[in-house]
């Protein structure tokens, strides 16, 4: 299926290649560079490129392009999803996935790639299995390896997880402190129009876990109001039948970090919009324009809105902005024409405001439309959908684990049209 | 910047310290990176020396550097001899890196590579499964054609390996060998056939992948494994699921009949008529007529098993299920995937792109499915351009009279986008909406005219082009008063001075020429202006000027003739030969010389004929013939290796091919024979047993819960094996006490037991076993008439009815076992067997008159309800007979007796006129025949309805042996027994009696009772109370006995049975 993989950095350097079938020369990447040249920004490169004999399927992540070469018909999502999974694995191993990290650990990277695919078809993808086959690097081991000259990076036996019915969990897990943490993260995607009315709003939620439990725990997580979740997707460990019948999450968790489920609450439901923007942006012929924006909290259920950031992409004809912010700092990038205002916390007593002048290139016509403002924010200890965990039970093991649940709401793709 | 720093770092011998790039410094902290990726030839000598040293550290260091070169794509082939020696290294990491190197370069150095082969051959017999597997991986990856026979041998051995991991690797090796040597295809197919029979979830996906790459045309290999694959599907790893679902989609297209063909009721009925005329009673016929299309059970099985996967975290799996439903499910069921696909729109942009292009195709055919999710396709300024365009496409496809105003409002904001390509695409989209929806055409036209005063040229140009198309369409559509749109044309004529985009200028000129009679004053003036600037125009505009001149010359010769001549003269000396050519041609037509051309008198007809309107339609319309979710579909070209999705067959091929009569165990390696056989017998039983006797399994419970197959069986100690053999025997005892007493009884079971016993004996007898099993089944069928007759009952006999008796169930992983295996509750009673197929009666719930056009009928599906085992599963069929779209259909307030429950169907967003859909509800009647009253809400209207279950529907089949029946009947005597006599109507053969009983109650026949005695058993759905029935036929009379603890149920059943039997 996947024939070869090329990793390309932002400057067009193919710095890693891996072939699972016969070797394909890296000159194939020229087709990719051609497509890249046509695109106005890195995100605009088409994910699937057709060449005379090959098909290039690529993703762009952390300013790296991962370009997979396929020669025959294959579901494109299969390849895309797998490329993302490869990146996730690297992030899991090295905490981040960028050029310097990949170069630093090139041997491990290469071994992982070799283990993940066989003949282009996924072989061992579960992080728990992989980590037993190829040990992730850690500082202490690097030192001992250097001193003793032994390397223990590669395991000699097949991880039992690979064969069991629970391939996602390694066996023989032992912890002194048994802990299970659940983060319920909700993101609000919204489009707010000029007058402040909501054009569309959706909520996307995730439950990310950090499970450090010994043995083979069998967990059940129940919600107070599970009916809220109308569309869900699960980690393979979740027993779907239980969910369907009782709306209970029942699962044997993988060890470590993983995403247990994600859910989507569609546009048909009402979503509480936690912030509002009051804005006047107008341009005058010849002299530039005025910019005045105030941010305020709306439906926050008594919680403070934090980490508020506003991003305003100005049109290309704007030369500069001179603004004064009542709170926080702003910056203007003269190349991308992006104004970023880092507001911080919203104080309800004195609403943050930014105002000032816009300078426009002389002679150029005034922009016909106002920019669309991207808003970021975080509200902790609140899930906007109102979802609440009822209880977490553990079966199969004797000890008492420490359990924790955290709720966070933040902005997803939150845009205000002005 | 990063790249530069990097490149210098491995051009130099030492890590640069002063390049200033951050990562160079970081890299030096890793010992391996100090001379990362060296390409220097002197260094290679170095590496060779390191590889020859006897210290593992040195070797490892060298190998790491070499891998660095391989990773970078540098040539490291000259090191091959030095590296290949180390293939025997004891150090695992060195070995692994050597393997990586070998697979990369073996093809180039074939002779040297052969040196390493013997090492792999030895490793293939290593006791460690990981080493066996990786040896096979490398051996099959080195692509040296000389060794194909060795590979073939290795693969053949590996597919019989006891470790599923090795078998999986073997599956991967098959396509490798096939690409190396296509001649061995036949041998490989045999191997694939064996792998397809593998029951472990680990192997299933890879086996199918091998099948797809080597012999996708051999669909017959799938038959026997079809049900197994369906049942395993949930537990296979995600990547395997994608491959399996795609393959099964193709399979169902060849093996089942179209679920949507029955839309026209007439032709679907016909086959039934012909069949039934011969053998069935009239009543049957009328019942058949009500259900025109019956989905094949296997078809249904696939759809049902795939549905939960819509909740997978893997986008590829969700898409695979989506395309399965799109291509293979009845139209009414397609909606389930909409939500899941919408969810995918939140994932990474690359995934969004693929999903959106598939949604675009779906929406071009079926609007309704995504209409409720319209807002999810609204465009954000941060979307990449290709995603914006796709969303625009979808929004346009979804536009209807009801939502067009919101969509147009959205479009208005898009038009002002700073991204001009996007704005132009929006204008085209507006044009398409305007042409599709007549109501808004004028609004759109006005809006577009407004846009023509936009400052941006490309926006203006695009609007002109779109307006031209729209006007043209309106004109050819229906005759209008000439004054209409005059002002638009006048306005455009004025714009011709300002607009510079050639396409737009050309469009304006064409419009003026075409409708010159509307603007008789302006047209010649425009021509005058154009003639002045003729030489500076683009070719496309010049051609239109010629056209304009010609047309005006015909309509208004007085004013324009000279102008026209002037233009033709200019064109005559143009550089472009197309234009010269055109001018010559037009001159002959319009301004014929003294000879007078023959065609000249038709000039008016030629030029001013009504032109066909352009069709504005979705680009995605023609993509429909590609299977969704494929690369071919995305690129809209036929990719290499694309398998055409076949059309549905007219008549369903034989369904019985999927029946699995004898379980084929896989044959393990010779030295494990005795051992393995026992294990296999365990796995053979485990399917039915794990559910029957869950408690005994408690040690394996955790694992068995999530997966029904014992993929981990190798780990089991001998203890558990003994346990199992004990279980087998104990089951025999408990399950069929009468085994010895009643020889005729449970003949199916006999045969299965037989085969099990044989399997325990060594391999060599295996072929015999098969034949024996086959022969034992034959006499069985002939001796047990009852079974045979049951077979003939339903229209689709073979598949599920054939195996109804208790013992047979474990042979075929039918629906019930499938469900109970997956489910983790203790409750589902495993012995309940799917009901025999009797045409379900359908009852009216809501009349179309009272329901203002909405009619609802219901029927009892007689399956275990998916909602709760205590519920009776009822299928509602909703039909919209009105002319309007009905929206938000749901169940409203319920008036239920205590103890009763209703599981509602999910709200139906909208039903267009004439559409019909089915949905499942579950009602727990709590074993009463009280009606379940509830309201159906359609929009704001409410209709009270009630469902009363006939007493026979409150029962579900419960299989038991004859002896058990006797003991149970003994317990339920006296008050609990109701009996009566009746005269039998017409025939008194076994078939019709059984049919009568089955039509009254959902019970199962008890196998092996005496002649003329028919016994049936079941349990009530709500409380699980035993219901026993027996019919004794003597002469013309039938004595009917019903035993049930609940006397009401007993007496009512008796009454119903009497009427039913007396009638027939």
PDB file of N, CA and C in Angstrom, chain A residues 260-293:
ATOM      1  N   UNK A 260      -9.335   8.781  24.944  1.00  0.00           N
ATOM      2  CA  UNK A 260     -10.350   7.754  25.170  1.00  0.00           C
ATOM      3  C   UNK A 260     -11.514   7.911  24.202  1.00  0.00           C
ATOM      4  N   UNK A 261     -12.021   9.095  24.115  1.00  0.00           N
ATOM      5  CA  UNK A 261     -13.121   9.292  23.172  1.00  0.00           C
ATOM      6  C   UNK A 261     -13.139  10.735  22.713  1.00  0.00           C
ATOM      7  N   UNK A 262     -13.771  10.949  21.607  1.00  0.00           N
ATOM      8  CA  UNK A 262     -14.049  12.317  21.229  1.00  0.00           C
ATOM      9  C   UNK A 262     -15.498  12.374  20.807  1.00  0.00           C
ATOM     10  N   UNK A 263     -16.107  13.492  20.994  1.00  0.00           N
ATOM     11  CA  UNK A 263     -17.521  13.606  20.658  1.00  0.00           C
ATOM     12  C   UNK A 263     -17.782  14.944  20.011  1.00  0.00           C
ATOM     13  N   UNK A 264     -18.920  14.990  19.388  1.00  0.00           N
ATOM     14  CA  UNK A 264     -19.235  16.150  18.584  1.00  0.00           C
ATOM     15  C   UNK A 264     -20.685  16.492  18.857  1.00  0.00           C
ATOM     16  N   UNK A 265     -20.927  17.696  19.236  1.00  0.00           N
ATOM     17  CA  UNK A 265     -22.311  18.110  19.440  1.00  0.00           C
ATOM     18  C   UNK A 265     -22.629  19.098  18.333  1.00  0.00           C
ATOM     19  N   UNK A 266     -23.516  18.699  17.483  1.00  0.00           N
ATOM     20  CA  UNK A 266     -23.697  19.359  16.195  1.00  0.00           C
ATOM     21  C   UNK A 266     -24.328  20.724  16.278  1.00  0.00           C
ATOM     22  N   UNK A 267     -24.457  21.321  15.093  1.00  0.00           N
ATOM     23  CA  UNK A 267     -24.920  22.699  15.005  1.00  0.00           C
ATOM     24  C   UNK A 267     -26.387  22.847  15.388  1.00  0.00           C
ATOM     25  N   UNK A 268     -27.087  21.703  15.508  1.00  0.00           N
ATOM     26  CA  UNK A 268     -28.511  21.819  15.822  1.00  0.00           C
ATOM     27  C   UNK A 268     -28.727  22.222  17.283  1.00  0.00           C
ATOM     28  N   UNK A 269     -27.741  21.888  18.120  1.00  0.00           N
ATOM     29  CA  UNK A 269     -27.911  22.196  19.532  1.00  0.00           C
ATOM     30  C   UNK A 269     -27.458  23.616  19.840  1.00  0.00           C
ATOM     31  N   UNK A 270     -27.964  24.140  20.920  1.00  0.00           N
ATOM     32  CA  UNK A 270     -27.563  25.475  21.338  1.00  0.00           C
ATOM     33  C   UNK A 270     -26.213  25.390  22.037  1.00  0.00           C
ATOM     34  N   UNK A 271     -25.361  26.308  21.746  1.00  0.00           N
ATOM     35  CA  UNK A 271     -24.074  26.358  22.414  1.00  0.00           C
ATOM     36  C   UNK A 271     -23.948  27.723  23.080  1.00  0.00           C
ATOM     37  N   UNK A 272     -23.518  27.693  24.326  1.00  0.00           N
ATOM     38  CA  UNK A 272     -23.315  28.950  25.031  1.00  0.00           C
ATOM     39  C   UNK A 272     -22.022  29.582  24.533  1.00  0.00           C
ATOM     40  N   UNK A 273     -22.125  30.817  24.056  1.00  0.00           N
ATOM     41  CA  UNK A 273     -20.943  31.512  23.547  1.00  0.00           C
ATOM     42  C   UNK A 273     -20.356  32.341  24.688  1.00  0.00           C
ATOM     43  N   UNK A 274     -19.151  32.043  25.130  1.00  0.00           N
ATOM     44  CA  UNK A 274     -18.646  32.673  26.353  1.00  0.00           C
ATOM     45  C   UNK A 274     -18.095  34.092  26.188  1.00  0.00           C
ATOM     46  N   UNK A 275     -17.765  34.511  24.974  1.00  0.00           N
ATOM     47  CA  UNK A 275     -17.229  35.873  24.849  1.00  0.00           C
ATOM     48  C   UNK A 275     -17.945  36.639  23.737  1.00  0.00           C
ATOM     49  N   UNK A 276     -17.879  37.934  23.824  1.00  0.00           N
ATOM     50  CA  UNK A 276     -18.391  38.738  22.717  1.00  0.00           C
ATOM     51  C   UNK A 276     -17.368  39.807  22.372  1.00  0.00           C
ATOM     52  N   UNK A 277     -17.474  40.313  21.179  1.00  0.00           N
ATOM     53  CA  UNK A 277     -16.566  41.354  20.708  1.00  0.00           C
ATOM     54  C   UNK A 277     -17.386  42.571  20.307  1.00  0.00           C
ATOM     55  N   UNK A 278     -16.943  43.739  20.785  1.00  0.00           N
ATOM     56  CA  UNK A 278     -17.560  44.955  20.274  1.00  0.00           C
ATOM     57  C   UNK A 278     -16.522  45.615  19.388  1.00  0.00           C
ATOM     58  N   UNK A 279     -16.854  45.860  18.166  1.00  0.00           N
ATOM     59  CA  UNK A 279     -15.790  46.299  17.269  1.00  0.00           C
ATOM     60  C   UNK A 279     -16.264  47.397  16.343  1.00  0.00           C
ATOM     61  N   UNK A 280     -15.388  48.346  16.098  1.00  0.00           N
ATOM     62  CA  UNK A 280     -15.609  49.283  15.001  1.00  0.00           C
ATOM     63  C   UNK A 280     -14.302  49.342  14.224  1.00  0.00           C
ATOM     64  N   UNK A 281     -14.360  48.895  12.995  1.00  0.00           N
ATOM     65  CA  UNK A 281     -13.199  48.979  12.124  1.00  0.00           C
ATOM     66  C   UNK A 281     -13.674  49.711  10.886  1.00  0.00           C
ATOM     67  N   UNK A 282     -13.126  50.850  10.618  1.00  0.00           N
ATOM     68  CA  UNK A 282     -13.491  51.499   9.362  1.00  0.00           C
ATOM     69  C   UNK A 282     -12.298  52.179   8.732  1.00  0.00           C
ATOM     70  N   UNK A 283     -12.339  52.228   7.437  1.00  0.00           N
ATOM     71  CA  UNK A 283     -11.250  52.812   6.670  1.00  0.00           C
ATOM     72  C   UNK A 283     -11.744  54.109   6.040  1.00  0.00           C
ATOM     73  N   UNK A 284     -10.855  55.079   5.997  1.00  0.00           N
ATOM     74  CA  UNK A 284     -11.212  56.323   5.313  1.00  0.00           C
ATOM     75  C   UNK A 284     -10.315  56.482   4.106  1.00  0.00           C
ATOM     76  N   UNK A 285     -10.885  57.003   3.045  1.00  0.00           N
ATOM     77  CA  UNK A 285     -10.107  57.177   1.820  1.00  0.00           C
ATOM     78  C   UNK A 285      -8.888  58.038   2.090  1.00  0.00           C
ATOM     79  N   UNK A 286      -7.737  57.561   1.703  1.00  0.00           N
ATOM     80  CA  UNK A 286      -6.528  58.373   1.802  1.00  0.00           C
ATOM     81  C   UNK A 286      -5.760  58.227   3.099  1.00  0.00           C
ATOM     82  N   UNK A 287      -6.455  58.309   4.215  1.00  0.00           N
ATOM     83  CA  UNK A 287      -5.700  58.465   5.453  1.00  0.00           C
ATOM     84  C   UNK A 287      -5.521  57.182   6.258  1.00  0.00           C
ATOM     85  N   UNK A 288      -6.189  56.125   5.899  1.00  0.00           N
ATOM     86  CA  UNK A 288      -6.065  54.904   6.700  1.00  0.00           C
ATOM     87  C   UNK A 288      -7.364  54.561   7.376  1.00  0.00           C
ATOM     88  N   UNK A 289      -7.315  54.165   8.634  1.00  0.00           N
ATOM     89  CA  UNK A 289      -8.566  53.790   9.280  1.00  0.00           C
ATOM     90  C   UNK A 289      -8.470  53.728  10.786  1.00  0.00           C
ATOM     91  N   UNK A 290      -9.630  53.490  11.397  1.00  0.00           N
ATOM     92  CA  UNK A 290      -9.719  53.392  12.850  1.00  0.00           C
ATOM     93  C   UNK A 290      -9.969  51.942  13.231  1.00  0.00           C
ATOM     94  N   UNK A 291      -9.420  51.554  14.359  1.00  0.00           N
ATOM     95  CA  UNK A 291      -9.602  50.198  14.836  1.00  0.00           C
ATOM     96  C   UNK A 291      -9.919  50.271  16.324  1.00  0.00           C
ATOM     97  N   UNK A 292     -11.032  49.710  16.715  1.00  0.00           N
ATOM     98  CA  UNK A 292     -11.427  49.767  18.123  1.00  0.00           C
ATOM     99  C   UNK A 292     -12.174  48.483  18.475  1.00  0.00           C
ATOM    100  N   UNK A 293     -11.595  47.688  19.341  1.00  0.00           N
ATOM    101  CA  UNK A 293     -12.217  46.414  19.691  1.00  0.00           C
ATOM    102  C   UNK A 293     -12.229  46.241  21.202  1.00  0.00           C
TER     103      UNK A 293
END
